[in-house]
Amino acid sequence: MGPGSQEMMTQQAKDALEASDVIVGYTVYVELLRAFYPGKEFVTTPMRQEIERCRICFSLAGEGKTVSMVCSGDAGVYGMAAPMYELQQENKAYQQTELVVLPGITAANSGAAVLGAPLNHDYCVISLSDLLTPWEQIEKRLIAAVQGDFAIAIYNPSSHKRKDHLKRACDIMLTAGASPDRACGYVENIGRDGTKAHVLTLGQLRETPVNMFTTVFIGNSKSVIMKDKLVTGRGYQI
Amino acid sequence: MGPGSQEMMTQQAKDALEASDVIVGYTVYVELLRAFYPGKEFVTTPMRQEIERCRICFSLAGEGKTVSMVCSGDAGVYGMAAPMYELQQENKAYQQTELVVLPGITAANSGAAVLGAPLNHDYCVISLSDLLTPWEQIEKRLIAAVQGDFAIAIYNPSSHKRKDHLKRACDIMLTAGASPDRACGYVENIGRDGTKAHVLTLGQLRETPVNMFTTVFIGNSKSVIMKDKLVTGRGYQI
């Protein structure tokens, strides 16, 4: 689905929805689509029921229906592409279903566009959610990202349960050698009403509360703030 | 522009082209657009003249024209977004131009969709082009990516001048601790005629010649090959 609006989806994705009998997804995202695809059957499941949602897709497909499983951003970035393949691998009955992934614009790239050009050289995408990933693994990746001097896009910087994840992540990056002056930014509500971008240093980011609808960008050691933009150069002589 | 075809562009990008007086870009990409936007003025410059291309945009904009600078994939991923901001920062006359970046689908994500779900957990994007980046920096990033156990998308795995970059990169990752059995894949001609995906191990990838229209994917330590797909799980219990 990309960041949310119809104009940020590809024609390929819109055509797939148009060609579907059923559209399946997380309640919030499906509601964004409902008005544009009247006459379709919609099936929603709440958060934390992702695998059940995948099973519903295969089950409906098994009835001969064409089914679209929608994800926000890109289905292949913290989305449902992998679990769909894993389920299909595990269940013989599901293997008669043809499974196709259509790409979308993930928040790293849609957020980057709002901020200017924070990922214009080598970059990492890291989620701070420890629901499915041990925190030690996240920590290890943050350290490696700083050691490799990557620009970084951070997903899920905050949740209801763990409001201090971003602060902890900043401390890990500072300890790994990132300067408190490192150029950073964050974008709220990408592609929806109330999109808002901010630029600041890593030291300031550490003290900044962000909500769960935020994508955070950490520059590499050469990134610069230009007015309200965060820019990571490719290395051209200007 | 995304990977190339009109159906993989967002409506937002197509509307911007429609609203432009001039479309500027690298010759090959502009040719893909020409038929769809008749009546527009087109300006192309060959490869290696990227900064000149940016200056042309600002110059035309200074004449009061609305100008689109097109990039393949996402303008913010090894694209022209950063140099445009850098030029604007450097030249006062350019600062009267309003500069807006529109995101597109980059090869990491469009290629991932073809291969299944290779980037479905934390990932890095690394270019092997040493035209603008010292090879030592590329090496450092490959090592860090393996140490952080990221899935990796590799851009520019080969060029006319340096055909052994991918082999060298594989050797660096193997030395850094990635197993020769690591699940990998690559995609040729993403989003164009002749799209072709391959799955193989890192050991096999080392021996595989790839061309410059290829994006390579290295799984993380838990990625698996499922028939002709490369899948990096999110960690769900299936």
Short mmCIF file of C-alpha atoms in Angstrom, two decimals, chain B residues 8-214:
data_model
loop_
_atom_site.label_atom_id
_atom_site.label_comp_id
_atom_site.label_asym_id
_atom_site.label_seq_id
_atom_site.Cartn_x
_atom_site.Cartn_y
_atom_site.Cartn_z
CA MET B 8 5.45 0.67 -11.12
CA MET B 9 5.43 4.45 -10.71
CA THR B 10 3.18 6.16 -8.18
CA GLN B 11 0.37 8.40 -9.32
CA GLN B 12 2.12 11.17 -7.42
CA ALA B 13 5.21 10.79 -9.62
CA LYS B 14 3.13 10.60 -12.80
CA ASP B 15 1.18 13.72 -11.80
CA ALA B 16 4.46 15.56 -11.19
CA LEU B 17 5.72 14.68 -14.66
CA GLU B 18 2.39 15.74 -16.15
CA ALA B 19 2.66 19.09 -14.34
CA SER B 20 6.21 19.71 -15.53
CA ASP B 21 7.38 21.89 -18.39
CA VAL B 22 10.69 20.04 -18.69
CA ILE B 23 11.81 16.50 -17.86
CA VAL B 24 15.54 16.11 -17.21
CA GLY B 25 17.48 12.89 -16.74
CA TYR B 26 19.98 10.30 -17.82
CA THR B 27 19.39 9.47 -21.49
CA VAL B 28 18.34 5.83 -20.95
CA TYR B 29 15.64 6.65 -18.37
CA VAL B 30 14.26 9.64 -20.22
CA GLU B 31 13.76 7.45 -23.30
CA LEU B 32 11.47 5.21 -21.21
CA LEU B 33 9.25 8.21 -20.46
CA ARG B 34 9.21 10.11 -23.72
CA ALA B 35 6.23 8.34 -25.30
CA PHE B 36 4.06 8.84 -22.21
CA TYR B 37 4.60 12.58 -21.89
CA PRO B 38 4.30 14.04 -25.38
CA GLY B 39 4.55 17.81 -25.60
CA LYS B 40 7.08 18.05 -22.79
CA GLU B 41 10.53 19.45 -23.25
CA PHE B 42 13.15 16.74 -22.59
CA VAL B 43 16.79 17.33 -21.62
CA THR B 44 19.22 14.45 -21.26
CA THR B 45 22.83 14.19 -20.24
CA PRO B 46 24.95 11.03 -20.40
CA MET B 47 26.39 9.14 -17.42
CA ARG B 48 29.16 10.90 -15.42
CA GLN B 49 27.53 14.28 -16.03
CA GLU B 50 25.23 14.09 -13.02
CA ILE B 51 26.17 17.43 -11.49
CA GLU B 52 25.80 19.19 -14.82
CA ARG B 53 22.33 17.59 -15.03
CA CYS B 54 21.44 19.07 -11.62
CA ARG B 55 22.66 22.53 -12.69
CA ILE B 56 20.49 22.35 -15.81
CA CYS B 57 17.45 21.71 -13.58
CA PHE B 58 18.10 24.75 -11.41
CA SER B 59 18.89 26.86 -14.44
CA LEU B 60 15.60 25.96 -16.17
CA ALA B 61 13.70 26.42 -12.91
CA GLY B 62 15.29 29.86 -12.63
CA GLU B 63 13.61 30.71 -15.95
CA GLY B 64 10.28 30.05 -14.28
CA LYS B 65 9.80 26.52 -15.57
CA THR B 66 8.57 23.55 -13.58
CA VAL B 67 11.25 20.88 -13.93
CA SER B 68 11.26 17.17 -13.11
CA MET B 69 14.62 15.50 -12.60
CA VAL B 70 14.00 11.77 -13.06
CA CYS B 71 16.01 8.97 -11.49
CA SER B 72 15.51 5.23 -11.78
CA GLY B 73 14.33 3.52 -8.60
CA ASP B 74 14.16 6.06 -5.77
CA ALA B 75 15.77 9.50 -6.19
CA GLY B 76 16.94 9.26 -2.58
CA VAL B 77 18.80 5.93 -2.99
CA TYR B 78 22.07 6.51 -4.89
CA GLY B 79 20.01 9.07 -6.82
CA MET B 80 20.04 12.79 -7.46
CA ALA B 81 18.19 14.01 -4.34
CA ALA B 82 21.34 14.68 -2.28
CA PRO B 83 23.38 16.44 -5.00
CA MET B 84 20.36 18.66 -5.73
CA TYR B 85 20.27 19.81 -2.10
CA GLU B 86 24.05 20.19 -2.03
CA LEU B 87 24.03 22.38 -5.14
CA GLN B 88 21.18 24.47 -3.81
CA GLN B 89 23.05 25.01 -0.56
CA GLU B 90 26.15 26.14 -2.45
CA ASN B 91 24.53 28.51 -4.94
CA LYS B 92 22.41 31.43 -3.74
CA ALA B 93 20.66 31.80 -7.10
CA TYR B 94 19.34 28.24 -6.81
CA GLN B 95 17.77 28.91 -3.45
CA GLN B 96 14.74 30.57 -4.97
CA THR B 97 13.74 27.23 -6.45
CA GLU B 98 11.40 25.05 -4.44
CA LEU B 99 12.87 21.54 -4.33
CA VAL B 100 10.62 18.54 -3.60
CA VAL B 101 11.61 14.86 -3.55
CA LEU B 102 9.02 12.24 -4.54
CA PRO B 103 9.80 8.68 -3.48
CA GLY B 104 9.86 5.70 -5.81
CA ILE B 105 10.39 1.98 -5.46
CA THR B 106 14.11 1.22 -5.24
CA ALA B 107 15.66 -1.97 -6.59
CA ALA B 108 16.17 -3.39 -3.08
CA ASN B 109 12.40 -3.57 -2.70
CA SER B 110 11.32 -4.29 -6.28
CA GLY B 111 13.98 -7.00 -6.55
CA ALA B 112 13.00 -8.42 -3.16
CA ALA B 113 9.42 -8.83 -4.36
CA VAL B 114 10.61 -10.88 -7.35
CA LEU B 115 12.75 -13.10 -5.11
CA GLY B 116 10.02 -13.58 -2.49
CA ALA B 117 10.94 -11.97 0.83
CA PRO B 118 14.72 -11.64 1.25
CA LEU B 119 14.57 -8.33 3.18
CA ASN B 120 11.72 -9.14 5.53
CA HIS B 121 13.82 -8.37 8.62
CA ASP B 122 16.49 -5.70 9.30
CA TYR B 123 18.54 -5.06 6.16
CA CYS B 124 21.36 -3.06 4.61
CA VAL B 125 21.71 -1.56 1.17
CA ILE B 126 25.31 -1.38 -0.09
CA SER B 127 26.68 -0.27 -3.46
CA LEU B 128 29.86 -1.91 -4.76
CA SER B 129 30.63 1.06 -7.01
CA ASP B 130 33.92 2.64 -5.99
CA LEU B 131 33.57 5.58 -8.37
CA LEU B 132 32.63 7.92 -5.52
CA THR B 133 33.33 5.74 -2.46
CA PRO B 134 36.76 4.37 -1.47
CA TRP B 135 36.81 0.57 -1.69
CA GLU B 136 38.00 0.40 1.95
CA GLN B 137 34.72 2.02 3.02
CA ILE B 138 32.71 -0.52 1.01
CA GLU B 139 34.73 -3.33 2.58
CA LYS B 140 34.12 -1.95 6.06
CA ARG B 141 30.38 -1.83 5.42
CA LEU B 142 30.24 -5.39 4.09
CA ILE B 143 32.03 -6.61 7.21
CA ALA B 144 29.72 -4.61 9.51
CA ALA B 145 26.66 -5.93 7.66
CA VAL B 146 27.76 -9.53 8.27
CA GLN B 147 28.68 -8.80 11.90
CA GLY B 148 25.23 -7.31 12.48
CA ASP B 149 23.65 -10.33 10.71
CA PHE B 150 21.67 -8.08 8.37
CA ALA B 151 20.06 -9.24 5.15
CA ILE B 152 21.85 -7.27 2.42
CA ALA B 153 20.84 -5.80 -0.93
CA ILE B 154 23.85 -5.12 -3.14
CA TYR B 155 23.67 -2.48 -5.89
CA ASN B 156 26.17 -2.09 -8.73
CA PRO B 157 27.68 -5.57 -8.25
CA SER B 158 29.60 -5.27 -11.51
CA SER B 159 30.79 -2.66 -13.97
CA HIS B 160 32.66 -2.62 -17.24
CA LYS B 161 35.88 -1.68 -15.51
CA ARG B 162 35.67 -3.87 -12.42
CA LYS B 163 34.08 -7.21 -13.12
CA ASP B 164 35.37 -8.86 -9.94
CA HIS B 165 33.67 -6.61 -7.36
CA LEU B 166 31.03 -9.16 -6.43
CA LYS B 167 33.57 -11.95 -6.02
CA ARG B 168 35.68 -9.70 -3.81
CA ALA B 169 32.60 -8.75 -1.79
CA CYS B 170 31.67 -12.43 -1.33
CA ASP B 171 35.20 -13.18 -0.11
CA ILE B 172 34.99 -10.32 2.38
CA MET B 173 31.64 -11.58 3.72
CA LEU B 174 32.93 -15.16 3.93
CA THR B 175 36.01 -13.98 5.84
CA ALA B 176 33.77 -11.91 8.12
CA GLY B 177 31.96 -15.09 9.15
CA ALA B 178 29.13 -15.62 6.67
CA SER B 179 28.79 -19.32 5.85
CA PRO B 180 29.35 -20.48 2.24
CA ASP B 181 25.88 -22.03 2.63
CA ARG B 182 24.30 -18.63 3.31
CA ALA B 183 21.08 -18.33 1.25
CA CYS B 184 21.42 -15.70 -1.49
CA GLY B 185 19.76 -14.62 -4.71
CA TYR B 186 19.98 -12.12 -7.52
CA VAL B 187 17.57 -10.50 -9.94
CA GLU B 188 18.33 -9.27 -13.44
CA ASN B 189 16.38 -6.55 -15.28
CA ILE B 190 13.93 -5.79 -12.48
CA GLY B 191 10.65 -4.36 -13.75
CA ARG B 192 11.69 -4.62 -17.40
CA ASP B 193 11.50 -7.25 -20.13
CA GLY B 194 13.58 -10.26 -19.21
CA THR B 195 13.24 -10.07 -15.42
CA LYS B 196 14.96 -13.18 -14.09
CA ALA B 197 15.52 -14.29 -10.49
CA HIS B 198 18.02 -16.86 -9.23
CA VAL B 199 18.59 -18.40 -5.79
CA LEU B 200 21.90 -19.90 -4.73
CA THR B 201 24.37 -20.08 -1.84
CA LEU B 202 27.00 -17.47 -1.03
CA GLY B 203 29.66 -19.97 -2.09
CA GLN B 204 27.98 -20.34 -5.47
CA LEU B 205 27.40 -16.59 -5.80
CA ARG B 206 31.16 -16.08 -5.47
CA GLU B 207 31.61 -18.02 -8.71
CA THR B 208 28.76 -16.34 -10.58
CA PRO B 209 29.36 -13.57 -13.10
CA VAL B 210 26.59 -10.94 -12.96
CA ASN B 211 26.03 -7.92 -15.18
CA MET B 212 25.42 -4.30 -14.25
CA PHE B 213 21.62 -4.65 -14.48
CA THR B 214 21.59 -7.01 -11.51
#
